[in-house]
Amino acid sequence: MNETDKIAASQPKDRFMMDGHKLLWHLDRVNEWVKGERIAPLHIDLGITTGCNIDCSFCYGVLQGRTGVSARFDMPQEPLLNFLRDAKEAGVRSVLFDGQGENTLNGALNDAVRYAGEIGLSAALATNGTLLRRDRLPELLAPLTWLRFNISAASPESYERIHGAPLFQKAVENIRIAVETRNKGGLNTTIGMQMVLTHDNLGDIIPLSRLGAELGVDYLVIKPCSDDPQKSLNAPTGEYLQLEEVFREAEACSRDGYNVVVKASKLANSGLKDFPVCYGTRFIINISGDGNVFPCGHFFNTRRGEFCMGNILQTSFREILESDRYWEVQEKISTIDVNRECETNCRHYYICGFLWKLRNPPPHLDFI
């Protein structure tokens, strides 16, 4: 192996740290939390619609109260923009337009993304990509830090089986056009794809890894299906442990500028958490498509009365954040059994493990 090959081999497979977290770069906020201060979340997963145009077999949004297109509620533009301003002023650093629905259904999305860019609030979008308006892609992409396409199948037949709609070709073509638009415009937006593993798409892992390279995206991330405590989605667990060779072959599809990232930590945990308490909701919270604020998306449609902290269509986000209700719910979260009352492989999984260790250090700390 020559020196160039050695350097290439030493480069991280997961340059975006998807199988981990980035709290180490936000130690100012972490230290405030350690001191017991009431902190603003660093990040918010924001839904702006309750509806979706496809019907994915693994969709956690079904458990969160997701509706069809005709029955959806779209968050109005004015309170949406007001929320983004309030969030920025409160100290929130990033917003992901993601929720129980498909946010491109809401006509206010482009203006919201643009406004986030104007006020210096980092913004990203997760989408199935089938409804993207190609004529508006340049203005949508420019303010986004990243755009992620949720696609868990590598053929028309598999796509219709997994995503519940005959839209594979449209999804793939929109990914291709998004990459071309980004490249032609000299934009810095990272564009990726996400694959959620189910019992029915394990044979798509390698073909989708190759397709990502062909389309010119920056990454394909492969992750386990999240499920509720009742196993409503029948998420695989033990099967993941038998796929090590497949995952290595998928990772081998990586090339310069393209990474296949396998979320190995989550795939190997059998749906269990190795921390007993969730502190992650202090740093990441979720807002449903109807404007309700929750510590996490698991409670969008279950135990709502216990865990809803307010609604941004009725109350400013700053008022919600400063309310006794917000902090009462945050305290309540720390009392729940994370392996019996929460979803598996949740949004807060990585930071929770870190925060638990920080609160419960090992002996002999001086011996680093």
Short mmCIF file of C-alpha atoms in Angstrom, two decimals:
data_model
loop_
_atom_site.label_atom_id
_atom_site.label_comp_id
_atom_site.label_asym_id
_atom_site.label_seq_id
_atom_site.Cartn_x
_atom_site.Cartn_y
_atom_site.Cartn_z
CA MET A 1 0.00 0.00 0.00
CA ASN A 2 1.49 3.37 -1.04
CA GLU A 3 1.29 6.52 1.12
CA THR A 4 -1.79 7.84 -0.69
CA ASP A 5 -3.62 4.59 -0.12
CA LYS A 6 -2.62 4.63 3.55
CA ILE A 7 -3.99 8.15 4.00
CA ALA A 8 -7.21 7.25 2.21
CA ALA A 9 -7.62 4.14 4.35
CA SER A 10 -7.16 6.20 7.50
CA GLN A 11 -10.00 8.62 6.67
CA PRO A 12 -13.12 8.24 8.83
CA LYS A 13 -15.90 6.12 7.37
CA ASP A 14 -18.40 8.30 9.21
CA ARG A 15 -17.19 11.83 8.55
CA PHE A 16 -20.58 13.27 9.53
CA MET A 17 -20.55 11.42 12.91
CA MET A 18 -23.95 9.86 12.28
CA ASP A 19 -23.21 6.87 14.48
CA GLY A 20 -22.53 9.20 17.39
CA HIS A 21 -23.13 12.78 18.52
CA LYS A 22 -21.57 16.26 18.48
CA LEU A 23 -22.21 17.49 22.03
CA LEU A 24 -18.46 17.78 22.57
CA TRP A 25 -18.59 20.86 20.36
CA HIS A 26 -21.33 22.43 22.48
CA LEU A 27 -19.70 22.18 25.88
CA ASP A 28 -20.85 25.67 26.82
CA ARG A 29 -24.46 24.46 26.88
CA VAL A 30 -23.49 21.10 28.39
CA ASN A 31 -21.70 22.85 31.25
CA GLU A 32 -24.75 25.03 31.89
CA TRP A 33 -26.82 21.86 32.19
CA VAL A 34 -24.26 20.26 34.51
CA LYS A 35 -24.57 23.31 36.77
CA GLY A 36 -28.34 22.79 36.91
CA GLU A 37 -29.26 25.81 34.80
CA ARG A 38 -32.44 25.93 32.74
CA ILE A 39 -31.09 25.69 29.20
CA ALA A 40 -32.61 26.15 25.78
CA PRO A 41 -32.41 23.07 23.57
CA LEU A 42 -29.59 23.04 21.06
CA HIS A 43 -31.72 21.43 18.38
CA ILE A 44 -35.39 21.02 17.44
CA ASP A 45 -36.98 18.46 15.14
CA LEU A 46 -39.85 20.45 13.65
CA GLY A 47 -42.89 19.10 11.85
CA ILE A 48 -44.96 21.58 9.84
CA THR A 49 -47.67 19.19 8.61
CA THR A 50 -49.43 16.12 9.95
CA GLY A 51 -49.97 14.59 6.51
CA CYS A 52 -47.97 12.40 4.18
CA ASN A 53 -48.38 11.38 0.54
CA ILE A 54 -46.90 7.88 0.89
CA ASP A 55 -47.33 5.02 3.35
CA CYS A 56 -43.99 3.58 4.48
CA SER A 57 -44.21 0.22 6.23
CA PHE A 58 -41.71 1.31 8.90
CA CYS A 59 -43.11 4.81 9.49
CA TYR A 60 -43.07 5.85 13.13
CA GLY A 61 -45.28 8.75 12.07
CA VAL A 62 -48.20 6.32 11.91
CA LEU A 63 -47.82 5.88 15.67
CA GLN A 64 -47.48 9.66 16.08
CA GLY A 65 -50.85 10.53 14.54
CA ARG A 66 -49.79 10.98 10.92
CA THR A 67 -52.70 11.53 8.52
CA GLY A 68 -53.22 11.23 4.79
CA VAL A 69 -52.93 14.18 2.43
CA SER A 70 -56.59 15.21 2.50
CA ALA A 71 -56.93 15.13 6.30
CA ARG A 72 -53.68 16.89 7.08
CA PHE A 73 -53.08 20.04 9.09
CA ASP A 74 -50.44 22.43 7.76
CA MET A 75 -48.78 24.87 10.13
CA PRO A 76 -49.57 28.45 8.98
CA GLN A 77 -46.66 30.57 7.79
CA GLU A 78 -46.83 33.50 10.24
CA PRO A 79 -46.61 31.51 13.48
CA LEU A 80 -44.01 29.27 11.85
CA LEU A 81 -41.73 32.22 11.09
CA ASN A 82 -42.39 33.69 14.53
CA PHE A 83 -41.34 30.39 16.08
CA LEU A 84 -38.07 30.31 14.12
CA ARG A 85 -37.25 33.83 15.31
CA ASP A 86 -38.09 32.95 18.92
CA ALA A 87 -36.03 29.76 18.75
CA LYS A 88 -32.98 31.61 17.44
CA GLU A 89 -33.28 34.31 20.09
CA ALA A 90 -33.68 31.70 22.83
CA GLY A 91 -30.40 30.00 21.87
CA VAL A 92 -31.54 27.14 19.64
CA ARG A 93 -28.78 26.46 17.12
CA SER A 94 -30.39 24.17 14.57
CA VAL A 95 -33.78 23.06 13.27
CA LEU A 96 -34.53 19.96 11.23
CA PHE A 97 -37.75 20.11 9.24
CA ASP A 98 -38.82 16.57 10.05
CA GLY A 99 -41.85 15.17 11.81
CA GLN A 100 -44.67 12.70 11.57
CA GLY A 101 -45.57 13.98 8.09
CA GLU A 102 -43.99 14.99 4.77
CA ASN A 103 -43.08 18.65 5.24
CA THR A 104 -42.89 19.44 1.52
CA LEU A 105 -46.70 19.29 1.54
CA ASN A 106 -46.72 22.62 3.39
CA GLY A 107 -46.42 25.56 1.00
CA ALA A 108 -44.71 27.61 3.72
CA LEU A 109 -41.62 25.36 3.74
CA ASN A 110 -39.48 27.35 1.30
CA ASP A 111 -40.14 30.66 3.05
CA ALA A 112 -39.42 29.08 6.43
CA VAL A 113 -36.09 27.64 5.24
CA ARG A 114 -35.16 30.97 3.65
CA TYR A 115 -36.02 32.87 6.85
CA ALA A 116 -33.98 30.47 8.97
CA GLY A 117 -31.01 31.21 6.75
CA GLU A 118 -31.55 34.95 7.06
CA ILE A 119 -31.50 34.88 10.86
CA GLY A 120 -28.55 32.51 11.11
CA LEU A 121 -30.46 29.46 12.34
CA SER A 122 -28.95 26.29 10.88
CA ALA A 123 -31.66 24.41 8.99
CA ALA A 124 -31.97 20.97 7.40
CA LEU A 125 -34.74 19.04 5.67
CA ALA A 126 -35.67 15.33 5.67
CA THR A 127 -38.06 14.35 2.87
CA ASN A 128 -39.20 11.45 0.73
CA GLY A 129 -38.43 13.79 -2.15
CA THR A 130 -41.35 12.88 -4.37
CA LEU A 131 -43.06 16.28 -4.08
CA LEU A 132 -40.05 18.54 -4.54
CA ARG A 133 -40.66 21.34 -7.03
CA ARG A 134 -37.68 21.34 -9.34
CA ASP A 135 -38.13 24.99 -10.30
CA ARG A 136 -37.77 25.98 -6.63
CA LEU A 137 -34.88 23.69 -5.75
CA PRO A 138 -32.17 26.39 -5.95
CA GLU A 139 -33.93 28.63 -3.41
CA LEU A 140 -34.69 25.64 -1.17
CA LEU A 141 -31.16 24.25 -1.22
CA ALA A 142 -29.22 27.47 -0.73
CA PRO A 143 -30.05 28.04 2.98
CA LEU A 144 -30.00 24.34 3.95
CA THR A 145 -27.03 22.85 5.76
CA TRP A 146 -28.16 19.46 4.55
CA LEU A 147 -30.96 17.73 2.67
CA ARG A 148 -31.71 14.06 3.34
CA PHE A 149 -33.84 11.85 1.14
CA ASN A 150 -35.60 9.03 2.96
CA ILE A 151 -35.45 6.10 0.55
CA SER A 152 -35.30 2.50 1.76
CA ALA A 153 -35.61 0.55 -1.48
CA ALA A 154 -33.52 0.10 -4.61
CA SER A 155 -36.09 -0.93 -7.23
CA PRO A 156 -39.63 0.08 -8.26
CA GLU A 157 -41.05 -3.18 -6.92
CA SER A 158 -39.29 -2.90 -3.58
CA TYR A 159 -40.13 0.80 -3.28
CA GLU A 160 -43.84 0.18 -3.72
CA ARG A 161 -43.70 -2.63 -1.17
CA ILE A 162 -41.74 -0.62 1.41
CA HIS A 163 -43.01 2.92 0.77
CA GLY A 164 -46.53 2.07 -0.33
CA ALA A 165 -46.49 4.10 -3.56
CA PRO A 166 -45.30 3.59 -7.18
CA LEU A 167 -42.94 6.56 -6.99
CA PHE A 168 -39.45 5.04 -7.15
CA GLN A 169 -38.46 6.63 -10.46
CA LYS A 170 -39.71 10.03 -9.36
CA ALA A 171 -37.85 9.84 -6.06
CA VAL A 172 -34.60 8.79 -7.75
CA GLU A 173 -34.87 11.45 -10.47
CA ASN A 174 -35.49 14.17 -7.87
CA ILE A 175 -32.40 13.07 -5.95
CA ARG A 176 -30.39 13.25 -9.15
CA ILE A 177 -31.74 16.71 -9.99
CA ALA A 178 -31.10 17.98 -6.47
CA VAL A 179 -27.45 16.92 -6.73
CA GLU A 180 -27.12 18.52 -10.17
CA THR A 181 -28.75 21.73 -8.93
CA ARG A 182 -26.42 21.86 -5.94
CA ASN A 183 -23.36 21.27 -8.06
CA LYS A 184 -24.26 23.72 -10.82
CA GLY A 185 -25.09 26.42 -8.28
CA GLY A 186 -21.90 25.93 -6.33
CA LEU A 187 -23.94 25.43 -3.17
CA ASN A 188 -22.55 23.95 0.04
CA THR A 189 -25.60 21.87 0.91
CA THR A 190 -24.79 18.30 1.88
CA ILE A 191 -27.18 15.87 0.17
CA GLY A 192 -27.68 12.37 1.49
CA MET A 193 -29.97 9.35 1.55
CA GLN A 194 -31.31 7.38 4.50
CA MET A 195 -32.28 3.73 4.56
CA VAL A 196 -34.40 2.31 7.38
CA LEU A 197 -34.00 -1.46 7.67
CA THR A 198 -37.08 -3.68 7.90
CA HIS A 199 -37.69 -7.40 7.45
CA ASP A 200 -38.55 -6.72 3.80
CA ASN A 201 -35.66 -4.67 2.42
CA LEU A 202 -32.49 -6.38 3.65
CA GLY A 203 -31.79 -7.41 0.06
CA ASP A 204 -31.77 -3.74 -0.98
CA ILE A 205 -28.78 -2.78 1.19
CA ILE A 206 -26.07 -3.37 -1.43
CA PRO A 207 -28.05 -2.14 -4.47
CA LEU A 208 -29.03 1.06 -2.65
CA SER A 209 -25.44 1.62 -1.56
CA ARG A 210 -24.39 1.41 -5.20
CA LEU A 211 -27.26 3.64 -6.30
CA GLY A 212 -26.16 6.35 -3.89
CA ALA A 213 -22.72 6.40 -5.48
CA GLU A 214 -24.29 6.58 -8.94
CA LEU A 215 -26.54 9.50 -7.98
CA GLY A 216 -23.64 11.52 -6.59
CA VAL A 217 -25.00 12.08 -3.09
CA ASP A 218 -22.61 12.65 -0.21
CA TYR A 219 -23.74 9.70 1.87
CA LEU A 220 -26.14 6.85 2.44
CA VAL A 221 -26.87 6.20 6.11
CA ILE A 222 -28.26 2.80 7.07
CA LYS A 223 -30.20 2.69 10.36
CA PRO A 224 -32.51 0.37 12.28
CA CYS A 225 -36.25 0.80 12.40
CA SER A 226 -37.48 2.50 15.58
CA ASP A 227 -40.42 0.82 17.26
CA ASP A 228 -42.69 1.41 20.22
CA PRO A 229 -42.69 -0.73 23.39
CA GLN A 230 -45.52 -2.85 21.97
CA LYS A 231 -43.45 -3.66 18.83
CA SER A 232 -46.22 -2.28 16.63
CA LEU A 233 -43.93 -1.99 13.61
CA ASN A 234 -42.34 -5.42 14.03
CA ALA A 235 -38.86 -3.94 13.76
CA PRO A 236 -36.06 -6.47 13.20
CA THR A 237 -33.50 -6.81 15.98
CA GLY A 238 -31.68 -10.15 15.90
CA GLU A 239 -31.50 -10.12 12.10
CA TYR A 240 -29.21 -7.09 12.16
CA LEU A 241 -26.55 -9.07 14.00
CA GLN A 242 -26.38 -11.53 11.11
CA LEU A 243 -25.63 -8.87 8.50
CA GLU A 244 -22.07 -7.88 9.34
CA GLU A 245 -20.65 -9.05 6.01
CA VAL A 246 -23.43 -7.27 4.11
CA PHE A 247 -22.74 -4.06 6.00
CA ARG A 248 -19.02 -4.31 5.22
CA GLU A 249 -19.81 -4.79 1.53
CA ALA A 250 -22.11 -1.77 1.66
CA GLU A 251 -19.40 0.34 3.28
CA ALA A 252 -17.02 -0.77 0.53
CA CYS A 253 -19.23 1.11 -1.94
CA SER A 254 -17.87 4.33 -0.43
CA ARG A 255 -15.62 6.41 -2.60
CA ASP A 256 -14.09 9.86 -2.60
CA GLY A 257 -16.90 12.24 -1.62
CA TYR A 258 -19.41 9.46 -0.90
CA ASN A 259 -19.76 7.55 2.36
CA VAL A 260 -21.96 4.60 3.22
CA VAL A 261 -22.50 4.96 6.96
CA VAL A 262 -23.85 2.02 8.96
CA LYS A 263 -25.26 3.02 12.35
CA ALA A 264 -23.50 0.10 13.97
CA SER A 265 -24.13 1.13 17.58
CA LYS A 266 -27.88 1.16 17.10
CA LEU A 267 -27.96 -1.91 14.90
CA ALA A 268 -26.10 -3.94 17.52
CA ASN A 269 -28.11 -2.93 20.60
CA SER A 270 -31.14 -5.22 20.01
CA GLY A 271 -33.38 -2.23 20.60
CA LEU A 272 -32.17 -1.77 24.19
CA LYS A 273 -30.59 1.27 25.84
CA ASP A 274 -27.52 1.01 28.08
CA PHE A 275 -28.51 4.07 30.11
CA PRO A 276 -31.41 4.13 32.59
CA VAL A 277 -32.37 7.81 32.43
CA CYS A 278 -33.07 10.14 29.50
CA TYR A 279 -31.40 13.53 29.78
CA GLY A 280 -31.34 14.02 26.04
CA THR A 281 -34.60 15.97 25.87
CA ARG A 282 -32.85 18.92 27.51
CA PHE A 283 -30.84 19.30 24.30
CA ILE A 284 -33.21 18.01 21.58
CA ILE A 285 -36.98 18.53 21.58
CA ASN A 286 -39.69 17.80 19.02
CA ILE A 287 -42.59 19.81 17.66
CA SER A 288 -45.45 18.03 15.92
CA GLY A 289 -47.09 19.21 12.72
CA ASP A 290 -49.96 20.77 14.67
CA GLY A 291 -47.59 22.94 16.71
CA ASN A 292 -47.53 20.97 19.96
CA VAL A 293 -44.18 20.94 21.79
CA PHE A 294 -42.96 17.66 23.28
CA PRO A 295 -39.72 16.45 24.83
CA CYS A 296 -39.65 13.78 22.11
CA GLY A 297 -41.76 12.56 19.23
CA HIS A 298 -42.73 9.34 20.99
CA PHE A 299 -45.40 11.26 22.87
CA PHE A 300 -47.06 12.96 19.89
CA ASN A 301 -49.97 10.56 20.03
CA THR A 302 -49.60 8.74 23.34
CA ARG A 303 -49.76 10.18 26.87
CA ARG A 304 -50.11 13.61 25.24
CA GLY A 305 -51.68 15.13 28.33
CA GLU A 306 -48.67 14.16 30.41
CA PHE A 307 -45.95 15.34 28.07
CA CYS A 308 -47.26 18.21 25.91
CA MET A 309 -45.44 21.37 27.00
CA GLY A 310 -47.41 23.92 24.96
CA ASN A 311 -48.33 24.87 21.41
CA ILE A 312 -46.41 27.37 19.31
CA LEU A 313 -49.58 28.37 17.44
CA GLN A 314 -51.06 29.61 20.70
CA THR A 315 -48.04 30.66 22.78
CA SER A 316 -44.64 32.01 21.86
CA PHE A 317 -41.81 29.52 22.05
CA ARG A 318 -39.96 31.71 24.54
CA GLU A 319 -42.97 31.68 26.88
CA ILE A 320 -43.20 27.90 26.57
CA LEU A 321 -39.49 27.49 27.26
CA GLU A 322 -39.67 29.72 30.35
CA SER A 323 -42.86 28.15 31.70
CA ASP A 324 -43.06 25.90 34.75
CA ARG A 325 -44.90 23.39 32.56
CA TYR A 326 -41.89 22.96 30.26
CA TRP A 327 -39.59 22.14 33.15
CA GLU A 328 -42.11 19.96 34.96
CA VAL A 329 -42.33 17.78 31.85
CA GLN A 330 -38.55 17.69 31.51
CA GLU A 331 -38.32 16.44 35.09
CA LYS A 332 -41.03 13.86 34.43
CA ILE A 333 -39.08 12.50 31.46
CA SER A 334 -36.20 11.67 33.78
CA THR A 335 -38.49 9.34 35.77
CA ILE A 336 -39.66 7.09 32.94
CA ASP A 337 -38.27 3.63 32.20
CA VAL A 338 -36.40 4.14 28.93
CA ASN A 339 -36.51 0.45 28.01
CA ARG A 340 -40.20 -0.06 28.75
CA GLU A 341 -41.91 3.26 28.04
CA CYS A 342 -39.89 4.72 25.13
CA GLU A 343 -39.36 3.89 21.49
CA THR A 344 -36.36 1.82 20.51
CA ASN A 345 -33.33 3.53 18.93
CA CYS A 346 -34.80 6.94 19.64
CA ARG A 347 -33.67 10.34 18.41
CA HIS A 348 -31.89 11.01 21.71
CA TYR A 349 -30.06 7.69 21.94
CA TYR A 350 -26.50 8.85 21.32
CA ILE A 351 -26.50 11.95 23.49
CA CYS A 352 -28.30 10.14 26.32
CA GLY A 353 -25.46 7.66 26.68
CA PHE A 354 -22.93 10.50 26.86
CA LEU A 355 -24.95 12.56 29.34
CA TRP A 356 -25.57 9.57 31.61
CA LYS A 357 -21.83 8.89 31.81
CA LEU A 358 -21.15 12.55 32.46
CA ARG A 359 -23.59 12.52 35.38
CA ASN A 360 -22.25 9.17 36.63
CA PRO A 361 -18.46 9.20 36.22
CA PRO A 362 -16.32 6.09 36.80
CA PRO A 363 -13.79 5.82 39.64
CA HIS A 364 -10.18 7.06 39.38
CA LEU A 365 -10.93 9.99 37.07
CA ASP A 366 -7.37 11.31 37.28
CA PHE A 367 -6.16 8.22 35.41
CA ILE A 368 -7.38 9.29 31.99
#
